[in-house]
Short mmCIF file of C-alpha atoms in Angstrom, two decimals:
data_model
loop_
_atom_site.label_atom_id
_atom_site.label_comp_id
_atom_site.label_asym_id
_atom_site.label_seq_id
_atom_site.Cartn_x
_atom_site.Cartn_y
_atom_site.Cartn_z
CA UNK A 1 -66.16 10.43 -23.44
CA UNK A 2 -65.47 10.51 -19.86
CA UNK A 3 -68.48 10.49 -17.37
CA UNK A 4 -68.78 11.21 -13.33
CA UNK A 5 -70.05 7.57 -12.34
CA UNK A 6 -72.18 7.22 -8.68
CA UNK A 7 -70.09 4.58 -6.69
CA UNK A 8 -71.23 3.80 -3.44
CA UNK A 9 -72.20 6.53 -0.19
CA UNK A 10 -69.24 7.42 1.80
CA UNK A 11 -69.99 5.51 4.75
CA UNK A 12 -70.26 2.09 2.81
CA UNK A 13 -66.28 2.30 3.20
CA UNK A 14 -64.89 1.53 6.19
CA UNK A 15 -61.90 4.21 7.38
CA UNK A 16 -58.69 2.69 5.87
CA UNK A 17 -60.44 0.57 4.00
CA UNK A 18 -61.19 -0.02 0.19
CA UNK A 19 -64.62 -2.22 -1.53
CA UNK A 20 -65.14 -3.76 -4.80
CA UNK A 21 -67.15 -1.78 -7.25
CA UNK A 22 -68.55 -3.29 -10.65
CA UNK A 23 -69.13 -0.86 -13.63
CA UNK A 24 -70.15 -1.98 -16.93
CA UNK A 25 -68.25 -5.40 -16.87
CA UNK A 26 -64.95 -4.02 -14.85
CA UNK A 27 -64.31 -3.95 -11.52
CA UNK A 28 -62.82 -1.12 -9.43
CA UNK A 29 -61.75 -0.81 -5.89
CA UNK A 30 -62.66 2.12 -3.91
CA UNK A 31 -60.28 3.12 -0.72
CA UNK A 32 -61.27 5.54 2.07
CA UNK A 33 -57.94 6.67 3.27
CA UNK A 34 -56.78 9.80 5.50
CA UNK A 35 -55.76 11.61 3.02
CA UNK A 36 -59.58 11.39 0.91
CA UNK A 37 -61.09 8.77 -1.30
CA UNK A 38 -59.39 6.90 -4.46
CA UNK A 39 -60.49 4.78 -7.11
CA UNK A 40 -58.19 2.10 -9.07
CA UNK A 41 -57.82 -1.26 -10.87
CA UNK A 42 -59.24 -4.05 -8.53
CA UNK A 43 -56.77 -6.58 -9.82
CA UNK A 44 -53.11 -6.29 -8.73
CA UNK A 45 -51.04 -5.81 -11.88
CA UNK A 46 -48.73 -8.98 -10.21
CA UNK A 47 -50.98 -11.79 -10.55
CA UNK A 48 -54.26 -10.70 -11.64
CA UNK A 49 -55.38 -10.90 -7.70
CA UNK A 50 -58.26 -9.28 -6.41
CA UNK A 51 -57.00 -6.55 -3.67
CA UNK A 52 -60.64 -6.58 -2.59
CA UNK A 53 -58.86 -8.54 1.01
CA UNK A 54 -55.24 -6.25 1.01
CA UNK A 55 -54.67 -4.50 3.36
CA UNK A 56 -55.23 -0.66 3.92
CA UNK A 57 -52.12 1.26 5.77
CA UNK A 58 -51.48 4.96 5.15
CA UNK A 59 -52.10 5.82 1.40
CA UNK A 60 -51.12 2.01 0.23
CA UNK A 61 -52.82 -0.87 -0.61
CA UNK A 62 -50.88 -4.08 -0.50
CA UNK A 63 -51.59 -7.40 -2.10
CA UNK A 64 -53.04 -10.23 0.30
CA UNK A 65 -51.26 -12.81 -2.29
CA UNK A 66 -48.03 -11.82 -2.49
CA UNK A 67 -47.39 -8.51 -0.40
CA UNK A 68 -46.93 -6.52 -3.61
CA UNK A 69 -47.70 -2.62 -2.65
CA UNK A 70 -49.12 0.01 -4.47
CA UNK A 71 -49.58 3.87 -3.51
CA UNK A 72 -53.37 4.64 -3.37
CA UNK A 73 -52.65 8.08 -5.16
CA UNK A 74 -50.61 7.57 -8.30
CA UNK A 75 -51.38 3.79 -8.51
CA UNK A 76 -47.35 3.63 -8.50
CA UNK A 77 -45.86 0.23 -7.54
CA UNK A 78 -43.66 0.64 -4.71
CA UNK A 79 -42.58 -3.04 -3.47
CA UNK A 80 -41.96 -6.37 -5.11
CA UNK A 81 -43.14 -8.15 -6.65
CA UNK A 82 -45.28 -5.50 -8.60
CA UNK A 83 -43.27 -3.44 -10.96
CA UNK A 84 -46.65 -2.51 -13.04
CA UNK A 85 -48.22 0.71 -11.62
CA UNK A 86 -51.91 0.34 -10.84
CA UNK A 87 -54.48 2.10 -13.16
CA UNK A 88 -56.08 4.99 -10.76
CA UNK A 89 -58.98 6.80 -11.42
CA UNK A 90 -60.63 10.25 -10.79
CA UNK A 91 -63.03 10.85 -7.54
CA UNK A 92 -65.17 13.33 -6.37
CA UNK A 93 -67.13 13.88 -3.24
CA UNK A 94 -70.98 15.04 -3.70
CA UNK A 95 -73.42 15.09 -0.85
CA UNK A 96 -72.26 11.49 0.96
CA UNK A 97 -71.76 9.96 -2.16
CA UNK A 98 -68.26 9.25 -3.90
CA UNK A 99 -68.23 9.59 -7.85
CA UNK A 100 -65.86 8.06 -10.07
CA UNK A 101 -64.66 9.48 -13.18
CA UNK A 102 -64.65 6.76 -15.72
CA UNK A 103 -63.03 7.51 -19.52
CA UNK V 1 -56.40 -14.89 -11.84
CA UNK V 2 -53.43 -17.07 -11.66
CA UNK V 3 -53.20 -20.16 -13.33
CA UNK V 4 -52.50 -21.76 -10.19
CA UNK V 5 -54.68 -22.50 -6.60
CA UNK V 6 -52.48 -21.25 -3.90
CA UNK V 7 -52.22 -22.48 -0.72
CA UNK V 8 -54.09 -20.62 1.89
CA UNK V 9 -57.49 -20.10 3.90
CA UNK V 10 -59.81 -20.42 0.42
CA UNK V 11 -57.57 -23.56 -1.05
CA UNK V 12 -58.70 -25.33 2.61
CA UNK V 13 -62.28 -24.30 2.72
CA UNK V 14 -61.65 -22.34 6.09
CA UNK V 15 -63.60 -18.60 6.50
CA UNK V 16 -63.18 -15.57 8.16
CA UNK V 17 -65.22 -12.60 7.56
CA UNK V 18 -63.32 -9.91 5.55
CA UNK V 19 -63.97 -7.13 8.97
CA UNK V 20 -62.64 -9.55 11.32
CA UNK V 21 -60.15 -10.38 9.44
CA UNK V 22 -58.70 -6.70 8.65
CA UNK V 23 -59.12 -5.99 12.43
CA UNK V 24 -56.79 -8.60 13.04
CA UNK V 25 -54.43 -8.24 10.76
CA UNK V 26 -54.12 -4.56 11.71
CA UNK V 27 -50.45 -3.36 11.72
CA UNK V 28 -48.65 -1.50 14.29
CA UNK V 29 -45.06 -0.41 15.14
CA UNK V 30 -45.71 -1.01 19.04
CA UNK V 31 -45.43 -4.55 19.26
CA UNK V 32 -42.18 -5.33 17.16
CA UNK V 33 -40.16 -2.26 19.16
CA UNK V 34 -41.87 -3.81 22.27
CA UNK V 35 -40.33 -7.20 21.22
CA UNK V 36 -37.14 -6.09 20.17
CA UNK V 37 -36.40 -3.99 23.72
CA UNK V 38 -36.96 -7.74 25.06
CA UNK V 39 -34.61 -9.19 22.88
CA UNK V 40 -32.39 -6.28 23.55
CA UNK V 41 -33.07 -7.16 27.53
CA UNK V 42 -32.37 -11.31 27.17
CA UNK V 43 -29.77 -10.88 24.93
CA UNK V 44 -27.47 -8.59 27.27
CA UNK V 45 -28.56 -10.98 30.10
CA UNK V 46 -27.66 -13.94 28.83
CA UNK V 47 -24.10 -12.28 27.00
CA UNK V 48 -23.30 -11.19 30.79
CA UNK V 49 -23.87 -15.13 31.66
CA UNK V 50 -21.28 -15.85 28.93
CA UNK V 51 -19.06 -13.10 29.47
CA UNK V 52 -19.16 -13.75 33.41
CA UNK V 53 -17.81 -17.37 32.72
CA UNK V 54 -15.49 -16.80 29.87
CA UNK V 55 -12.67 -19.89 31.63
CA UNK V 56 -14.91 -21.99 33.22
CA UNK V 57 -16.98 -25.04 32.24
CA UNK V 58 -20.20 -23.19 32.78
CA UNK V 59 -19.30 -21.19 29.38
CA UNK V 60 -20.75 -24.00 27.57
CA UNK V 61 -24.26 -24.14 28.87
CA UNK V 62 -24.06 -20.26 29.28
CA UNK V 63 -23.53 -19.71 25.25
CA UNK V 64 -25.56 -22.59 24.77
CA UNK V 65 -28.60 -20.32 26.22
CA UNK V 66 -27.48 -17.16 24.47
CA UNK V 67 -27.31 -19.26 21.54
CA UNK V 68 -30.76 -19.59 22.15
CA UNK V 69 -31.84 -16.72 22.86
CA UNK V 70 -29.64 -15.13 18.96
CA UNK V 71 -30.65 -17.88 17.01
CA UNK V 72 -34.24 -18.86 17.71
CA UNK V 73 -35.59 -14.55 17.70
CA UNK V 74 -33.16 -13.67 14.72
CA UNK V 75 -35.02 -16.56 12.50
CA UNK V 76 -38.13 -15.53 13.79
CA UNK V 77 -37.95 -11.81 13.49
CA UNK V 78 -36.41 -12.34 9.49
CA UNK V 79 -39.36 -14.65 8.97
CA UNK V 80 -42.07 -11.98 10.08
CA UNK V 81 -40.00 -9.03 8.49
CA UNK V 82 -39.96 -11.16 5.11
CA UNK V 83 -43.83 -10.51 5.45
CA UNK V 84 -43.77 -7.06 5.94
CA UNK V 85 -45.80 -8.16 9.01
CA UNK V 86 -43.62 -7.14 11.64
CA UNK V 87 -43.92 -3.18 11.62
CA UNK V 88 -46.02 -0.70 10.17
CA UNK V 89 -43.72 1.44 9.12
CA UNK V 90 -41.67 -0.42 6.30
CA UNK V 91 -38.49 1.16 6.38
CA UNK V 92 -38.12 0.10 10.16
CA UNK V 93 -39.29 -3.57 8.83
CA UNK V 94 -36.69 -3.64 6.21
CA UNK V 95 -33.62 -2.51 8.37
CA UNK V 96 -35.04 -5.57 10.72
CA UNK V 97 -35.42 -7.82 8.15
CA UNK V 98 -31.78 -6.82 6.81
CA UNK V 99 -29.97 -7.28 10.27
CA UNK V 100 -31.93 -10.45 11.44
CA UNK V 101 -30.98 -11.94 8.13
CA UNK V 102 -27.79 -11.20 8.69
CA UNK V 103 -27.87 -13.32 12.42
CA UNK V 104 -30.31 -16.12 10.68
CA UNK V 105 -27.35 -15.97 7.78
CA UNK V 106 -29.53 -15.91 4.76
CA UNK V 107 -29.78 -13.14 2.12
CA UNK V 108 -32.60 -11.05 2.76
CA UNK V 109 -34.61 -11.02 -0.39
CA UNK V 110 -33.68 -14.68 -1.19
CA UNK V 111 -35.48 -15.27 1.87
CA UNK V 112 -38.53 -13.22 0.97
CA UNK V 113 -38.98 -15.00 -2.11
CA UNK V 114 -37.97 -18.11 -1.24
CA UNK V 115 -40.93 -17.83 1.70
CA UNK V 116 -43.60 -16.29 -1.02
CA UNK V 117 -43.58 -19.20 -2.84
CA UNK V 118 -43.19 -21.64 0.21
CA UNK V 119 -47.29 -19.52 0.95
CA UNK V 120 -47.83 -19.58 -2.38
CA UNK V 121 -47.39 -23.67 -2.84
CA UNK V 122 -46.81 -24.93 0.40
CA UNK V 123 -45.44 -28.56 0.74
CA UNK V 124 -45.67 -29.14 -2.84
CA UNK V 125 -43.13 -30.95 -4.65
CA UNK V 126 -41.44 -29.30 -6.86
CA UNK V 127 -42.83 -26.26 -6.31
CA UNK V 128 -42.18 -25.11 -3.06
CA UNK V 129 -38.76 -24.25 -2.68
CA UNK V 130 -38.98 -24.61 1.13
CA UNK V 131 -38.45 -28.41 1.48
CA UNK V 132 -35.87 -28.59 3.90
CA UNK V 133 -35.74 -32.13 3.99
CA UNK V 134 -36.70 -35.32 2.22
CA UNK V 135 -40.24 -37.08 3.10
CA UNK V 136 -41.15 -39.17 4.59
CA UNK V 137 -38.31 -38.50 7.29
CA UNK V 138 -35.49 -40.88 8.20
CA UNK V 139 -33.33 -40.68 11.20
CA UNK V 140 -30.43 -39.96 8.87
CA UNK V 141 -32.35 -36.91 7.09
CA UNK V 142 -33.85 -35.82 10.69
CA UNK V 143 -30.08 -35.62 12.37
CA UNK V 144 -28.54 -33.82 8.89
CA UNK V 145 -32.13 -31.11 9.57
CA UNK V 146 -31.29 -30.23 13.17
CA UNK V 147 -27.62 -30.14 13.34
CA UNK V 148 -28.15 -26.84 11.17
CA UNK V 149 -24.99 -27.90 8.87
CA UNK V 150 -27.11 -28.72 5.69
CA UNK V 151 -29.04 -25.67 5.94
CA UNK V 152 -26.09 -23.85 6.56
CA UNK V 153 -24.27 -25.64 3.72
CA UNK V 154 -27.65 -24.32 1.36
CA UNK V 155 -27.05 -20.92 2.46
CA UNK V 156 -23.69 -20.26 1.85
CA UNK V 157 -23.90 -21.75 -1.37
CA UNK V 158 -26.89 -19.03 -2.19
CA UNK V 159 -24.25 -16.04 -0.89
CA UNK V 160 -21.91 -17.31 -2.70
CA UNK V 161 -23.83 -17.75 -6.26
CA UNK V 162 -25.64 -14.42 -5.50
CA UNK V 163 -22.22 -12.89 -5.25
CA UNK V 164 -21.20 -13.94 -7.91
CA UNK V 165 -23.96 -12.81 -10.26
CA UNK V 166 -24.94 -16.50 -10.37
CA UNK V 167 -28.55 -16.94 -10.36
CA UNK V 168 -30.23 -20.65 -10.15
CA UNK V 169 -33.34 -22.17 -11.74
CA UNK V 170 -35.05 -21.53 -8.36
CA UNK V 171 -33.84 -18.31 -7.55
CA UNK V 172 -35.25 -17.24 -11.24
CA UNK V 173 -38.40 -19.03 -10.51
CA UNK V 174 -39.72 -17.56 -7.26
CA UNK V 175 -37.32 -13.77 -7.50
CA UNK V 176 -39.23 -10.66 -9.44
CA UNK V 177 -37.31 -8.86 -12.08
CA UNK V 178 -35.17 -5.72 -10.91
CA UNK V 179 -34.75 -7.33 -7.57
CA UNK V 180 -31.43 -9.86 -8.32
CA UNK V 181 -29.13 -6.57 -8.49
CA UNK V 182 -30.26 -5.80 -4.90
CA UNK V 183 -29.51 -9.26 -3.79
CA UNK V 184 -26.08 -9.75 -5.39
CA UNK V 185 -25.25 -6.03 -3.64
CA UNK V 186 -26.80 -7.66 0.37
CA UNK V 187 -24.71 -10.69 -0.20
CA UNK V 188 -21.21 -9.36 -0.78
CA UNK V 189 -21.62 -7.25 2.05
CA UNK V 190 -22.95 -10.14 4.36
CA UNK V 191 -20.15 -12.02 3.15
CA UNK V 192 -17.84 -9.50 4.02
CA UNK V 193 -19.12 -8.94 7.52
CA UNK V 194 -18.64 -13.23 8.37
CA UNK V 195 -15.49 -12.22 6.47
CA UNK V 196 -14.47 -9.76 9.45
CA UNK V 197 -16.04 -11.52 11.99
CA UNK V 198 -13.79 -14.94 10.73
CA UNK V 199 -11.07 -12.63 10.84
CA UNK V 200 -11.28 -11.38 14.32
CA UNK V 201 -9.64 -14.02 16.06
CA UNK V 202 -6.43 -13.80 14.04
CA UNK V 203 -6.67 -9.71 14.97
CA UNK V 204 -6.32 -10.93 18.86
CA UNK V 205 -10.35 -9.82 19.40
CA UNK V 206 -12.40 -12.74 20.16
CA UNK V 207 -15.70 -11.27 22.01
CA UNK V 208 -17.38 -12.28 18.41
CA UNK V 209 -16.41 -15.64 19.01
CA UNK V 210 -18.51 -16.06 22.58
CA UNK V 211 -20.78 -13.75 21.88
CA UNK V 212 -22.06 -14.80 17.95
CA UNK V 213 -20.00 -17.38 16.26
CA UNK V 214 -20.45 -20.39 18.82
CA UNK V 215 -23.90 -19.02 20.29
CA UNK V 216 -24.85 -18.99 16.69
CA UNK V 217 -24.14 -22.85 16.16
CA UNK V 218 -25.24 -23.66 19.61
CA UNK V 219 -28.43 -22.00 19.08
CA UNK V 220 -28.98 -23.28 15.41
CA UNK V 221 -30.62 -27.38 16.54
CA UNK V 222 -33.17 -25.59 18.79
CA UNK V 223 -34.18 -23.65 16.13
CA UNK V 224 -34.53 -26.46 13.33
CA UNK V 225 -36.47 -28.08 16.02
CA UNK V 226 -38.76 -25.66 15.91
CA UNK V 227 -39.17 -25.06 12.33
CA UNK V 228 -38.78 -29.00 11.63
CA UNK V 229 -42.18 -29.53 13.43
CA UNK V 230 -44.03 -27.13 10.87
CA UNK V 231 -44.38 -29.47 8.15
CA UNK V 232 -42.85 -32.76 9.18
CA UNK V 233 -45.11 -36.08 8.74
CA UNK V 234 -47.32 -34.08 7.40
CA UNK V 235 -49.37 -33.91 3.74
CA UNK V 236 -47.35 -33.29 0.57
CA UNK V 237 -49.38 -32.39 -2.60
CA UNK V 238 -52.10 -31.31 -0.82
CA UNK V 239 -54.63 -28.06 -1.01
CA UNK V 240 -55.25 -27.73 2.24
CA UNK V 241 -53.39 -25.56 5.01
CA UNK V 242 -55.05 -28.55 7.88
CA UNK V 243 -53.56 -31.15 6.24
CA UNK V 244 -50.21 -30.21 5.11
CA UNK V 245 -49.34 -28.36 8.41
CA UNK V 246 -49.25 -28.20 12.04
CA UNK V 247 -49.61 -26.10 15.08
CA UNK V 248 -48.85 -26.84 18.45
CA UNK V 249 -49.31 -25.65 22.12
CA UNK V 250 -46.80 -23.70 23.13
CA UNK V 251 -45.78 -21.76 26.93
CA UNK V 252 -44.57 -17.74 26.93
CA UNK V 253 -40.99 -18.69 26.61
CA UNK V 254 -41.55 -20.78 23.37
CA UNK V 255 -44.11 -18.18 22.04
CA UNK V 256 -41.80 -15.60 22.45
CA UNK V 257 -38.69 -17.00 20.89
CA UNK V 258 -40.80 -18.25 18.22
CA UNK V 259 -43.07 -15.03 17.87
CA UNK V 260 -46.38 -16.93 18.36
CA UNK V 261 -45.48 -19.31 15.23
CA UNK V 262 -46.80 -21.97 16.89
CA UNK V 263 -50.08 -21.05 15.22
CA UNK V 264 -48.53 -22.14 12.19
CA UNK V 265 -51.54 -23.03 10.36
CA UNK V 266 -52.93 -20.20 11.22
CA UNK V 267 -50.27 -18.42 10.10
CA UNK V 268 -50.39 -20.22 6.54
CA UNK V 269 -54.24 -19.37 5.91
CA UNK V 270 -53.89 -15.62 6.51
CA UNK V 271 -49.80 -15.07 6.25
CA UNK V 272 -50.76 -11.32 6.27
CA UNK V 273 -51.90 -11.50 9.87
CA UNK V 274 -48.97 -10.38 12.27
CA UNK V 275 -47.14 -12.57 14.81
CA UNK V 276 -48.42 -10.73 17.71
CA UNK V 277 -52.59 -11.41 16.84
CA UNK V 278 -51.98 -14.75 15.88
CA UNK V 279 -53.40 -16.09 18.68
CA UNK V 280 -56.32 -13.57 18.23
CA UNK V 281 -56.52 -15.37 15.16
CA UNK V 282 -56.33 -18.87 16.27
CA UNK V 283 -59.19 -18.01 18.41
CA UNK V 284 -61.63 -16.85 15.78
CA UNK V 285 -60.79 -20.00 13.03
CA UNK V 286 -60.51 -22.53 16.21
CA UNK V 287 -63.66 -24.20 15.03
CA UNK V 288 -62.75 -24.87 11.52
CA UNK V 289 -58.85 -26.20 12.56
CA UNK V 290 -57.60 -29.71 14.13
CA UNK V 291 -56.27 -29.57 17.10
CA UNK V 292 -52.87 -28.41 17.91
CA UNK V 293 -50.23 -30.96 18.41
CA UNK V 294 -48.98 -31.56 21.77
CA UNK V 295 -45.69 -28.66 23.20
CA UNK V 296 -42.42 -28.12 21.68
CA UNK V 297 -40.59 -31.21 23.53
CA UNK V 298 -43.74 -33.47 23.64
CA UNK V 299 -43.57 -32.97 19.66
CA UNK V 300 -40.42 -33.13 18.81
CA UNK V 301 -40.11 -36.36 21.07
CA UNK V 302 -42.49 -37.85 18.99
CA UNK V 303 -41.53 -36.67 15.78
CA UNK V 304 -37.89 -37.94 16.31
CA UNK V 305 -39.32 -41.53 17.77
CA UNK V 306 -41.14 -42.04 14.48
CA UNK V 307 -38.34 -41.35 12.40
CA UNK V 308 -35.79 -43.78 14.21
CA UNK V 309 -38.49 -46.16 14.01
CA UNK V 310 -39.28 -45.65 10.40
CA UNK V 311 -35.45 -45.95 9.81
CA UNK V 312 -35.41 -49.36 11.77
CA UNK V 313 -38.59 -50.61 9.59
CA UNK V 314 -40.96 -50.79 12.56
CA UNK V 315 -44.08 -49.38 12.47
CA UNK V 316 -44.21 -45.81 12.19
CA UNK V 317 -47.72 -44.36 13.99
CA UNK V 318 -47.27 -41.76 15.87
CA UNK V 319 -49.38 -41.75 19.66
CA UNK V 320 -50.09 -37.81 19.95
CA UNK V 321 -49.57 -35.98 16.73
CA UNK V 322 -50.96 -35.86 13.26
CA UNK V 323 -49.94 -36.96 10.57
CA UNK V 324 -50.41 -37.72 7.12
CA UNK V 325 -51.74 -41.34 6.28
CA UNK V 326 -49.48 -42.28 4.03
CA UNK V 327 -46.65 -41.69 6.80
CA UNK V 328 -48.03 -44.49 9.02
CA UNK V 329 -46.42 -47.64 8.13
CA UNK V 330 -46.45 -51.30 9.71
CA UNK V 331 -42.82 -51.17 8.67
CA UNK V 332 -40.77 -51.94 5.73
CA UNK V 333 -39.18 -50.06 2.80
CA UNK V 334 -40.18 -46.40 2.35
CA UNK V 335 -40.66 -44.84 -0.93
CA UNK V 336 -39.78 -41.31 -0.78
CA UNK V 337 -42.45 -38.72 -1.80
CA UNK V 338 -39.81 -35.10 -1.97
CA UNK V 339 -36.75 -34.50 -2.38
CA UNK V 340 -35.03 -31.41 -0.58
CA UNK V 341 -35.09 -28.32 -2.26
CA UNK V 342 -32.94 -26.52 0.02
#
């Protein structure tokens, strides 16, 4: 049973930016990006890495291990060394706060 | 996480707060197309030079400089485009990374990899597959480094296996699936442009020849000495970014051919920060990092003095740069710690 999840407030994200986000035992990251908010995987799919320290640009988040790149969106893997996509979740907007639909 | 430690700001107890640190390692498009109009601008000044004394005995020193001016940028610019540092825009990074690797004559990807794990486990042996040279450093191994033949010997021998659809130990190791079909495809075509460009000659057209081929090897000592300084007399084995690497001070002319590299440890702890805030960067970690070694020549003097010394079995202590303490000998036999893995 899926349930709408209160994250964080919008401003605790930085613009271009993402923050780690624990949830019953599993960590999430949490991007502000121009084109809205997203919610994925924290770990890279490469070498279980955090991406809490990647880097922001556009709608992708890459790696700060190994430069592996993933679209914010779809969670797709665009760049070596990643080939997994990243697990992405639902998000919502609701008076300053950011919701996160977790199944 | 990985079952490994790698090499970087956390694996040598160095900090940076995470804002700073994205500030920093912000990425543009401005400074790379700022850089490569300058290239652009030396290059055509320094091919005029050549061109203008095409005859004479001054066509020597004059491709000597433009070798200098190819060589030194081209390795340089493929090094920060194997980041992805270099631009923002990543098709406009991979085009530069493509025709710098071209210049610096190594397949692109084999080069990104190859560097990944040289970050990942740096100056650890067998592991990182960036050893140029064996340690501790003899005259012999120092004069094989910067003549540029050995490395050029490696790299032609990785065009030729990727070619072929021959992939090593190594190149398995440090590659990710899915990418060796891309690399076989780059290095037939590299190795049919050198193919042309050998040809040329025998066509009657030799511009190739004063403008690239000789340049090229010309160019090729000044930049080992730059890259041989990175590592050399340095700590093998070791966790820590401070003690297995070195930066040194550096004027505009060596910061530009060497795109601010010269903050090499720097560089190592946060590899994600790009060439032109590296100095930014130094800055803000100054505290927590040795000292830089003395300028390019100041360096490299030293580095080669210890090395013919080591070679003659005097002591090897060096007066003004670091170095590892197992490197300073009162003379005598040296037992060698790696072996070259490239």
């Amino acid at each position: 049973m899926s349930q709408w999840i209160d994250a964080c407030a919008t401003d605790d994200i930085d613009e271009e930016d993402l923050i780690s986000w624990q949830h019953e035992g599993k960590s999430y990251a949490i991007y502000n990006t121009e084109k809205g908010f997203f919610a994925s995987d924290l770990m890279c799919t490469h070498e279980e890495q955090s991406l809490e320290d990647g880097l922001v640009i556009d709608c992708v988040i890459e790696c700060p291990l190994h430069g592996g790149r993933f679209d914010i969106c779809t969670g797709k893997a665009l760049s070596a060394p990643v080939h997994q996509d990243l697990k992405t979740y639902p998000v919502k907007v609701e008076g300053g706060r950011v919701f996160v639909e977790i199944g | 996480m990985p079952d490994y430690v790698p090499t970087n700001a956390a694996s040598s107890g160095v900090k940076l707060d995470k804002k700073t640190l994205k500030s920093i390692a912000a990425r543009s498009d401005r400074p790379g197309l700022i850089y490569i109009a300058q290239w652009i601008a030396f290059l055509a000044a320094t091919g005029t030079l050549v061109w203008a004394s095409l005859g004479s005995i001054w066509m020597w020193p004059a491709m000597l400089l433009h070798g200098i001016f190819l060589t030194v940028p081209a390795y340089s610019f493929s090094h920060e485009t194997a980041h992805g540092t270099a631009f923002r825009t990543r098709w406009l990074n991979e085009t530069v990374l493509w025709v710098t690797s071209l210049l610096y004559m190594e397949e692109p990807l084999h080069r990104r990899y190859t560097h990944t794990n040289h970050h990942t486990h740096t100056w650890w042996v067998g592991k990182d597959s960036q050893m140029p040279f064996d340690t501790p450093m003899g005259f012999g191994g120092w004069l094989a480094e910067i003549t540029g033949f050995a490395l050029l010997r490696f790299h032609m021998q990785v065009f030729v296996h990727l070619a072929v659809g021959h992939y090593t130990d190594t190149m398995k190791m440090v590659t990710p699936e899915g990418e060796f079909a891309k690399m076989t495809r780059n290095a037939r075509i590299m190795l049919a442009i050198y193919a042309l460009i050998a040809a040329a000659p025998f066509l009657g057209i030799w511009w190739p020849v004063w403008l690239i081929v000789i340049p090229r090897v010309l160019g090729a000592p000044v930049m080992l000495l730059f890259t041989l300084i990175q590592h050399v007399e340095l700590q093998e084995n070791s966790p820590s970014i401070l003690e297995s690497t070195r930066s040194f001070r550096s004027n505009w002319l060596a910061e530009f051919l060497y795109m601010k590299m010269n903050n090499h440890v720097e560089h190592h702890l946060y590899p994600q920060v790009p060439f032109h805030a590296l100095p930014k960067l130094a800055e803000a970690v100054q505290e927590q990092l040795p000292e830089p070694d003395p300028g390019f020549f100041k360096t490299n003097l030293e580095v080669m003095s210890v090395v013919l010394r080591r070679s003659l079995g005097r002591q090897t202590k060096a007066a003004t740069i670091r170095q590892a303490p197992h490197m300073i000998t009162d003379g005598g036999p040296v037992e060698r710690v790696a072996q070259r893995t490239m």
